[in-house]
């Protein structure tokens, strides 16, 4: 999906879910889809305040939570740190660097079709399958 398509789908989905489109919300979503690094609200805020100096951290934070709630952005599985956002709603998996905390997207047909252990299926209803691999990113491996 190109960024342009992503914006179109943002307008459509906001409308469908009754979310009013404001210039601030549009700017926040634009910043989010530009970012490929699964940013926190704080990171998004720091980028956006350069363009909209009077925006508050609270607005950015609340808007991202709203995006997640209405299902137009994902929250990356947490590790007790600040929430990180992922605008890519398609099926994909994550590689997480344990040193610098980078989260890198990757695709794998094999992982998409992973089998849920019987025991889990008996106890729970699995609605999505996402594999997270951990290790050192290329930058940290060199360093
Ligand atoms: Zn790293
Ligand atoms: Zn991702």
CSV table of N, CA and C and ligand atoms in Angstrom, one decimal:
chain,number,residue,atom,x,y,z
A,1,UNK,N,0.9,-1.2,0.0
A,1,UNK,CA,0.0,0.0,0.0
A,1,UNK,C,0.9,1.3,0.0
A,2,UNK,N,0.6,2.2,-0.9
A,2,UNK,CA,1.4,3.4,-0.9
A,2,UNK,C,0.8,4.3,0.2
A,3,UNK,N,1.6,5.3,0.5
A,3,UNK,CA,1.2,6.3,1.6
A,3,UNK,C,-0.1,7.0,1.2
A,4,UNK,N,-0.2,7.2,-0.1
A,4,UNK,CA,-1.5,7.9,-0.6
A,4,UNK,C,-2.7,7.0,-0.4
A,5,UNK,N,-2.6,5.7,-0.7
A,5,UNK,CA,-3.6,4.7,-0.5
A,5,UNK,C,-3.9,4.6,1.0
A,6,UNK,N,-2.9,4.7,1.8
A,6,UNK,CA,-3.1,4.6,3.2
A,6,UNK,C,-3.9,5.7,3.7
A,7,UNK,N,-3.7,6.9,3.2
A,7,UNK,CA,-4.4,8.1,3.6
A,7,UNK,C,-5.9,8.0,3.2
A,8,UNK,N,-6.1,7.5,2.0
A,8,UNK,CA,-7.5,7.3,1.5
A,8,UNK,C,-8.2,6.3,2.4
A,9,UNK,N,-7.5,5.2,2.8
A,9,UNK,CA,-8.2,4.2,3.6
A,9,UNK,C,-8.4,4.8,5.0
A,10,UNK,N,-7.5,5.7,5.4
A,10,UNK,CA,-7.7,6.4,6.7
A,10,UNK,C,-9.0,7.2,6.7
A,11,UNK,N,-9.2,8.0,5.6
A,11,UNK,CA,-10.4,8.8,5.5
A,11,UNK,C,-11.7,7.9,5.5
A,12,UNK,N,-11.6,6.9,4.7
A,12,UNK,CA,-12.8,6.0,4.6
A,12,UNK,C,-13.1,5.3,5.9
A,13,UNK,N,-12.1,4.8,6.6
A,13,UNK,CA,-12.3,4.0,7.8
A,13,UNK,C,-12.7,4.9,8.9
A,14,UNK,N,-12.2,6.2,9.0
A,14,UNK,CA,-12.6,7.1,10.0
A,14,UNK,C,-14.1,7.4,9.9
A,15,UNK,N,-14.5,7.6,8.6
A,15,UNK,CA,-15.9,7.9,8.3
A,15,UNK,C,-16.8,6.8,8.8
A,16,UNK,N,-16.4,5.6,8.3
A,16,UNK,CA,-17.2,4.4,8.7
A,16,UNK,C,-17.3,4.2,10.2
A,17,UNK,N,-16.3,4.6,10.9
A,17,UNK,CA,-16.3,4.3,12.4
A,17,UNK,C,-16.7,5.6,13.2
A,18,UNK,N,-17.2,6.6,12.4
A,18,UNK,CA,-17.7,7.8,13.1
A,18,UNK,C,-16.6,8.7,13.7
A,19,UNK,N,-15.4,8.6,13.3
A,19,UNK,CA,-14.3,9.4,13.8
A,19,UNK,C,-14.2,10.7,13.0
A,20,UNK,N,-14.4,11.8,13.6
A,20,UNK,CA,-14.3,13.1,12.9
A,20,UNK,C,-12.8,13.3,12.4
A,21,UNK,N,-12.7,13.7,11.1
A,21,UNK,CA,-11.4,13.9,10.6
A,21,UNK,C,-11.0,15.4,10.8
A,22,UNK,N,-10.0,15.6,11.6
A,22,UNK,CA,-9.5,16.9,11.9
A,22,UNK,C,-8.1,17.1,11.3
A,23,UNK,N,-7.6,18.3,11.1
A,23,UNK,CA,-6.3,18.5,10.6
A,23,UNK,C,-5.2,17.8,11.5
A,24,UNK,N,-5.4,17.9,12.8
A,24,UNK,CA,-4.4,17.3,13.7
A,24,UNK,C,-4.4,15.8,13.6
A,25,UNK,N,-5.6,15.2,13.5
A,25,UNK,CA,-5.7,13.7,13.4
A,25,UNK,C,-5.1,13.2,12.0
A,26,UNK,N,-5.3,14.0,11.0
A,26,UNK,CA,-4.8,13.7,9.7
A,26,UNK,C,-3.2,13.7,9.8
A,27,UNK,N,-2.7,14.8,10.4
A,27,UNK,CA,-1.3,15.0,10.5
A,27,UNK,C,-0.6,13.8,11.3
A,28,UNK,N,-1.3,13.4,12.4
A,28,UNK,CA,-0.8,12.3,13.2
A,28,UNK,C,-0.8,11.0,12.4
A,29,UNK,N,-1.8,10.8,11.7
A,29,UNK,CA,-1.9,9.5,10.9
A,29,UNK,C,-0.8,9.5,9.8
A,30,UNK,N,-0.6,10.7,9.2
A,30,UNK,CA,0.4,10.8,8.1
A,30,UNK,C,1.8,10.5,8.7
A,31,UNK,N,2.0,11.0,9.9
A,31,UNK,CA,3.3,10.8,10.5
A,31,UNK,C,3.5,9.3,10.8
A,32,UNK,N,2.4,8.7,11.3
A,32,UNK,CA,2.5,7.3,11.6
A,32,UNK,C,2.8,6.4,10.4
A,33,UNK,N,2.1,6.7,9.3
A,33,UNK,CA,2.4,5.8,8.2
A,33,UNK,C,3.7,6.1,7.5
A,34,UNK,N,4.3,7.3,7.7
A,34,UNK,CA,5.6,7.5,7.2
A,34,UNK,C,6.6,6.8,8.0
A,35,UNK,N,6.4,6.6,9.3
A,35,UNK,CA,7.3,6.0,10.2
A,35,UNK,C,7.3,4.5,10.0
A,36,UNK,N,8.5,3.9,9.7
A,36,UNK,CA,8.5,2.5,9.6
A,36,UNK,C,9.1,1.8,10.8
A,37,UNK,N,9.3,2.6,11.9
A,37,UNK,CA,10.0,2.2,13.1
A,37,UNK,C,9.1,1.9,14.3
A,38,UNK,N,7.8,1.7,14.0
A,38,UNK,CA,6.9,1.4,15.2
A,38,UNK,C,7.1,2.4,16.3
A,39,UNK,N,6.9,3.6,16.1
A,39,UNK,CA,7.2,4.7,17.1
A,39,UNK,C,6.2,4.7,18.3
A,40,UNK,N,6.7,5.2,19.4
A,40,UNK,CA,5.9,5.5,20.6
A,40,UNK,C,5.2,6.8,20.3
A,41,UNK,N,4.2,7.1,21.2
A,41,UNK,CA,3.5,8.4,21.1
A,41,UNK,C,4.5,9.5,21.3
A,42,UNK,N,5.5,9.3,22.1
A,42,UNK,CA,6.5,10.4,22.4
A,42,UNK,C,7.3,10.7,21.1
A,43,UNK,N,7.7,9.7,20.4
A,43,UNK,CA,8.4,9.8,19.1
A,43,UNK,C,7.6,10.6,18.1
A,44,UNK,N,6.3,10.1,17.9
A,44,UNK,CA,5.4,10.8,17.0
A,44,UNK,C,5.2,12.2,17.4
A,45,UNK,N,5.0,12.5,18.7
A,45,UNK,CA,4.9,13.9,19.2
A,45,UNK,C,6.0,14.7,18.8
A,46,UNK,N,7.3,14.2,19.0
A,46,UNK,CA,8.5,15.0,18.7
A,46,UNK,C,8.6,15.3,17.2
A,47,UNK,N,8.1,14.4,16.4
A,47,UNK,CA,8.2,14.7,14.9
A,47,UNK,C,7.1,15.7,14.5
A,48,UNK,N,6.0,15.5,15.1
A,48,UNK,CA,4.8,16.3,14.6
A,48,UNK,C,4.8,17.8,15.2
A,49,UNK,N,5.4,17.9,16.3
A,49,UNK,CA,5.5,19.3,16.9
A,49,UNK,C,6.3,20.3,16.1
A,50,UNK,N,7.2,19.7,15.2
A,50,UNK,CA,7.9,20.5,14.3
A,50,UNK,C,7.0,21.2,13.3
A,51,UNK,N,5.9,20.5,12.9
A,51,UNK,CA,5.0,21.0,11.9
A,51,UNK,C,3.8,21.7,12.5
A,52,UNK,N,3.4,21.2,13.7
A,52,UNK,CA,2.2,21.8,14.4
A,52,UNK,C,2.7,22.2,15.8
A,53,UNK,N,3.3,23.3,15.9
A,53,UNK,CA,4.0,23.7,17.2
A,53,UNK,C,3.0,23.7,18.4
A,54,UNK,N,1.7,24.0,18.1
A,54,UNK,CA,0.8,24.1,19.3
A,54,UNK,C,0.1,22.8,19.7
A,55,UNK,N,0.5,21.7,19.1
A,55,UNK,CA,-0.1,20.4,19.4
A,55,UNK,C,0.4,20.0,20.7
A,56,UNK,N,-0.4,19.3,21.6
A,56,UNK,CA,0.1,18.8,22.9
A,56,UNK,C,0.4,17.3,22.8
A,57,UNK,N,1.2,16.9,23.7
A,57,UNK,CA,1.5,15.5,23.8
A,57,UNK,C,0.3,14.7,24.1
A,58,UNK,N,-0.6,15.3,24.9
A,58,UNK,CA,-1.8,14.6,25.3
A,58,UNK,C,-2.7,14.3,24.1
A,59,UNK,N,-2.8,15.3,23.2
A,59,UNK,CA,-3.6,15.1,22.0
A,59,UNK,C,-3.0,14.0,21.1
A,60,UNK,N,-1.7,14.0,21.0
A,60,UNK,CA,-1.1,12.9,20.1
A,60,UNK,C,-1.4,11.6,20.8
A,61,UNK,N,-1.1,11.5,22.1
A,61,UNK,CA,-1.3,10.2,22.8
A,61,UNK,C,-2.8,9.7,22.7
A,62,UNK,N,-3.7,10.6,23.0
A,62,UNK,CA,-5.1,10.2,22.9
A,62,UNK,C,-5.5,9.8,21.5
A,63,UNK,N,-5.0,10.6,20.5
A,63,UNK,CA,-5.4,10.3,19.1
A,63,UNK,C,-4.9,8.9,18.7
A,64,UNK,N,-3.7,8.6,19.1
A,64,UNK,CA,-3.1,7.2,18.8
A,64,UNK,C,-3.9,6.1,19.5
A,65,UNK,N,-4.3,6.4,20.7
A,65,UNK,CA,-5.1,5.4,21.4
A,65,UNK,C,-6.5,5.2,20.7
A,66,UNK,N,-7.0,6.3,20.3
A,66,UNK,CA,-8.3,6.2,19.5
A,66,UNK,C,-8.1,5.4,18.2
A,67,UNK,N,-7.1,5.7,17.5
A,67,UNK,CA,-6.8,5.0,16.3
A,67,UNK,C,-6.7,3.5,16.5
A,68,UNK,N,-6.1,3.1,17.6
A,68,UNK,CA,-5.9,1.7,18.0
A,68,UNK,C,-7.3,1.1,18.4
A,69,UNK,N,-8.1,1.9,19.1
A,69,UNK,CA,-9.4,1.4,19.6
A,69,UNK,C,-10.3,1.2,18.4
A,70,UNK,N,-10.3,2.0,17.4
A,70,UNK,CA,-11.3,1.8,16.3
A,70,UNK,C,-10.6,0.9,15.2
A,71,UNK,N,-9.4,0.5,15.5
A,71,UNK,CA,-8.9,-0.6,14.6
A,71,UNK,C,-8.2,-0.1,13.3
A,72,UNK,N,-7.7,1.2,13.3
A,72,UNK,CA,-7.0,1.6,12.1
A,72,UNK,C,-5.5,1.6,12.3
A,73,UNK,N,-5.1,1.3,13.5
A,73,UNK,CA,-3.6,1.0,13.8
A,73,UNK,C,-3.5,-0.1,14.8
A,74,UNK,N,-2.4,-0.7,14.7
A,74,UNK,CA,-2.1,-1.8,15.7
A,74,UNK,C,-1.2,-1.3,16.8
A,75,UNK,N,-1.3,-1.9,18.0
A,75,UNK,CA,-0.3,-1.6,19.0
A,75,UNK,C,0.6,-2.9,19.0
A,76,UNK,N,1.9,-2.6,19.0
A,76,UNK,CA,2.9,-3.7,19.0
A,76,UNK,C,2.9,-4.4,20.4
A,77,UNK,N,2.9,-5.7,20.4
A,77,UNK,CA,2.9,-6.4,21.6
A,77,UNK,C,4.0,-5.8,22.6
A,78,UNK,N,3.5,-5.5,23.8
A,78,UNK,CA,4.3,-4.7,24.7
A,78,UNK,C,5.3,-5.5,25.5
A,79,UNK,N,6.2,-4.9,26.1
A,79,UNK,CA,7.2,-5.5,27.0
A,79,UNK,C,7.3,-4.6,28.3
A,80,UNK,N,6.2,-4.0,28.7
A,80,UNK,CA,6.1,-3.2,29.8
A,80,UNK,C,6.7,-1.8,29.6
A,81,UNK,N,7.1,-1.5,28.3
A,81,UNK,CA,7.5,-0.2,28.0
A,81,UNK,C,6.4,0.6,27.4
A,82,UNK,N,6.7,1.8,26.9
A,82,UNK,CA,5.7,2.7,26.3
A,82,UNK,C,5.1,1.9,25.1
A,83,UNK,N,3.8,2.1,24.9
A,83,UNK,CA,3.1,1.5,23.7
A,83,UNK,C,3.8,2.0,22.4
A,84,UNK,N,3.9,1.0,21.5
A,84,UNK,CA,4.4,1.4,20.2
A,84,UNK,C,3.4,1.0,19.1
A,85,UNK,N,3.3,1.9,18.1
A,85,UNK,CA,2.2,1.8,17.2
A,85,UNK,C,2.7,1.3,15.8
A,86,UNK,N,1.8,0.6,15.2
A,86,UNK,CA,2.1,0.0,13.9
A,86,UNK,C,0.9,0.2,12.9
A,87,UNK,N,1.1,1.1,11.9
A,87,UNK,CA,0.0,1.4,11.0
A,87,UNK,C,-0.3,0.2,10.0
A,88,UNK,N,0.7,-0.7,9.9
A,88,UNK,CA,0.5,-1.8,9.0
A,88,UNK,C,-0.4,-2.9,9.5
A,89,UNK,N,-1.7,-2.8,9.0
A,89,UNK,CA,-2.7,-3.8,9.5
A,89,UNK,C,-2.6,-5.1,8.8
A,90,UNK,N,-1.7,-5.2,7.8
A,90,UNK,CA,-1.6,-6.5,7.1
A,90,UNK,C,-0.9,-7.5,8.0
A,91,UNK,N,-1.0,-8.8,7.6
A,91,UNK,CA,-0.3,-9.9,8.3
A,91,UNK,C,1.2,-9.7,8.1
A,92,UNK,N,1.9,-9.5,9.2
A,92,UNK,CA,3.4,-9.5,9.1
A,92,UNK,C,3.9,-9.9,10.5
A,93,UNK,N,5.2,-10.1,10.6
A,93,UNK,CA,5.9,-10.5,11.8
A,93,UNK,C,7.0,-9.5,12.2
A,94,UNK,N,7.5,-9.6,13.4
A,94,UNK,CA,8.4,-8.6,13.9
A,94,UNK,C,9.7,-9.3,14.3
A,95,UNK,N,10.8,-8.6,14.0
A,95,UNK,CA,12.1,-8.9,14.6
A,95,UNK,C,12.4,-7.8,15.6
A,96,UNK,N,12.7,-8.1,16.8
A,96,UNK,CA,13.0,-7.0,17.8
A,96,UNK,C,14.4,-7.1,18.3
A,97,UNK,N,15.1,-6.0,18.2
A,97,UNK,CA,16.5,-6.0,18.7
A,97,UNK,C,16.5,-5.8,20.2
A,98,UNK,N,17.1,-6.7,20.9
A,98,UNK,CA,17.1,-6.6,22.4
A,98,UNK,C,18.1,-5.5,22.9
A,99,UNK,N,18.9,-5.0,22.0
A,99,UNK,CA,19.8,-4.0,22.5
A,99,UNK,C,19.3,-2.6,22.3
A,100,UNK,N,18.8,-2.2,21.0
A,100,UNK,CA,18.4,-0.9,20.8
A,100,UNK,C,16.9,-0.8,20.7
A,101,UNK,N,16.2,-1.9,20.8
A,101,UNK,CA,14.7,-1.9,20.8
A,101,UNK,C,14.1,-1.7,19.4
A,102,UNK,N,14.8,-1.7,18.4
A,102,UNK,CA,14.3,-1.6,17.0
A,102,UNK,C,13.3,-2.7,16.8
A,103,UNK,N,12.2,-2.4,16.1
A,103,UNK,CA,11.3,-3.4,15.7
A,103,UNK,C,11.2,-3.4,14.2
A,104,UNK,N,11.6,-4.5,13.5
A,104,UNK,CA,11.6,-4.5,12.1
A,104,UNK,C,10.6,-5.5,11.5
A,105,UNK,N,9.8,-5.1,10.5
A,105,UNK,CA,8.8,-5.9,9.9
A,105,UNK,C,9.4,-7.0,9.0
A,106,UNK,N,8.9,-8.2,9.0
A,106,UNK,CA,9.2,-9.1,8.0
A,106,UNK,C,8.0,-10.0,7.7
A,107,UNK,N,8.1,-10.6,6.5
A,107,UNK,CA,7.0,-11.4,6.0
A,107,UNK,C,7.5,-12.9,5.9
A,108,UNK,N,6.6,-13.8,6.2
A,108,UNK,CA,6.9,-15.2,6.0
A,108,UNK,C,5.6,-16.0,5.9
A,109,UNK,N,5.4,-16.6,4.7
A,109,UNK,CA,4.2,-17.4,4.5
A,109,UNK,C,4.2,-18.5,5.5
A,110,UNK,N,5.3,-19.1,5.8
A,110,UNK,CA,5.4,-20.2,6.7
A,110,UNK,C,4.8,-19.8,8.1
A,111,UNK,N,5.3,-18.6,8.6
A,111,UNK,CA,4.8,-18.2,9.9
A,111,UNK,C,3.3,-17.8,9.9
A,112,UNK,N,2.9,-17.3,8.7
A,112,UNK,CA,1.4,-16.9,8.6
A,112,UNK,C,0.6,-18.1,8.9
A,113,UNK,N,1.1,-19.3,8.5
A,113,UNK,CA,0.3,-20.5,8.5
A,113,UNK,C,0.7,-21.4,9.7
A,114,UNK,N,1.3,-20.8,10.7
A,114,UNK,CA,1.8,-21.6,11.8
A,114,UNK,C,0.6,-22.3,12.5
A,115,UNK,N,0.9,-23.5,13.1
A,115,UNK,CA,-0.2,-24.2,13.7
A,115,UNK,C,-0.2,-23.9,15.2
A,116,UNK,N,-1.4,-23.7,15.7
A,116,UNK,CA,-1.6,-23.3,17.1
A,116,UNK,C,-1.6,-24.7,17.9
A,117,UNK,N,-0.8,-24.8,19.0
A,117,UNK,CA,-0.8,-26.0,19.8
A,117,UNK,C,-2.2,-26.4,20.3
A,118,UNK,N,-2.5,-27.7,20.2
A,118,UNK,CA,-3.8,-28.2,20.6
A,118,UNK,C,-4.3,-27.7,22.0
A,119,UNK,N,-3.4,-27.7,22.9
A,119,UNK,CA,-3.6,-27.3,24.3
A,119,UNK,C,-4.2,-25.8,24.3
A,120,UNK,N,-3.5,-25.0,23.5
A,120,UNK,CA,-4.0,-23.6,23.4
A,120,UNK,C,-5.4,-23.5,22.8
A,121,UNK,N,-5.6,-24.2,21.8
A,121,UNK,CA,-6.9,-24.2,21.1
A,121,UNK,C,-8.0,-24.6,22.0
A,122,UNK,N,-7.7,-25.6,22.9
A,122,UNK,CA,-8.7,-26.0,23.8
A,122,UNK,C,-9.1,-24.9,24.8
A,123,UNK,N,-8.1,-24.2,25.2
A,123,UNK,CA,-8.4,-23.2,26.3
A,123,UNK,C,-8.8,-21.8,25.8
A,124,UNK,N,-8.2,-21.5,24.6
A,124,UNK,CA,-8.4,-20.1,24.1
A,124,UNK,C,-8.9,-20.1,22.7
A,125,UNK,N,-9.4,-18.9,22.3
A,125,UNK,CA,-9.7,-18.7,20.9
A,125,UNK,C,-8.6,-17.8,20.3
A,126,UNK,N,-7.9,-18.3,19.4
A,126,UNK,CA,-6.8,-17.6,18.8
A,126,UNK,C,-7.4,-16.8,17.6
A,127,UNK,N,-7.2,-15.4,17.6
A,127,UNK,CA,-7.7,-14.7,16.5
A,127,UNK,C,-6.6,-14.1,15.6
A,128,UNK,N,-5.4,-14.0,16.1
A,128,UNK,CA,-4.3,-13.6,15.2
A,128,UNK,C,-3.0,-14.3,15.6
A,129,UNK,N,-2.2,-14.5,14.7
A,129,UNK,CA,-0.9,-15.1,14.9
A,129,UNK,C,0.2,-14.3,14.4
A,130,UNK,N,1.1,-13.9,15.4
A,130,UNK,CA,2.2,-13.0,15.0
A,130,UNK,C,3.4,-13.6,15.7
A,131,UNK,N,4.4,-13.7,14.9
A,131,UNK,CA,5.7,-14.3,15.4
A,131,UNK,C,6.6,-13.1,15.7
A,132,UNK,N,7.3,-13.1,16.9
A,132,UNK,CA,8.3,-12.1,17.3
A,132,UNK,C,9.6,-12.8,17.5
A,133,UNK,N,10.6,-12.5,16.7
A,133,UNK,CA,11.9,-13.0,16.8
A,133,UNK,C,12.7,-11.9,17.5
A,134,UNK,N,13.6,-12.3,18.4
A,134,UNK,CA,14.5,-11.4,19.1
A,134,UNK,C,15.9,-11.7,18.8
A,135,UNK,N,16.7,-10.6,18.9
A,135,UNK,CA,18.2,-10.8,18.6
A,135,UNK,C,18.8,-9.4,18.5
A,136,UNK,N,19.9,-9.4,17.7
A,136,UNK,CA,20.6,-8.1,17.5
A,136,UNK,C,20.4,-7.7,16.1
A,137,UNK,N,20.0,-6.4,15.9
A,137,UNK,CA,19.8,-5.9,14.5
A,137,UNK,C,21.2,-5.7,13.9
A,138,UNK,N,21.2,-5.4,12.6
A,138,UNK,CA,22.5,-5.3,11.9
A,138,UNK,C,23.4,-4.2,12.5
A,139,UNK,N,22.8,-3.1,12.9
A,139,UNK,CA,23.6,-2.0,13.5
A,139,UNK,C,24.3,-2.5,14.8
A,140,UNK,N,23.5,-3.1,15.7
A,140,UNK,CA,24.0,-3.5,17.0
A,140,UNK,C,25.0,-4.7,16.8
A,141,UNK,N,24.8,-5.5,15.8
A,141,UNK,CA,25.7,-6.7,15.6
A,141,UNK,C,27.1,-6.2,15.3
A,142,UNK,N,27.1,-5.1,14.5
A,142,UNK,CA,28.4,-4.5,14.1
A,142,UNK,C,29.1,-3.8,15.3
A,143,UNK,N,28.2,-3.1,16.1
A,143,UNK,CA,28.7,-2.3,17.2
A,143,UNK,C,29.4,-3.0,18.3
B,1,LIG,ZN1,19.8,-2.9,17.5
B,2,LIG,ZN1,5.0,-4.1,12.1
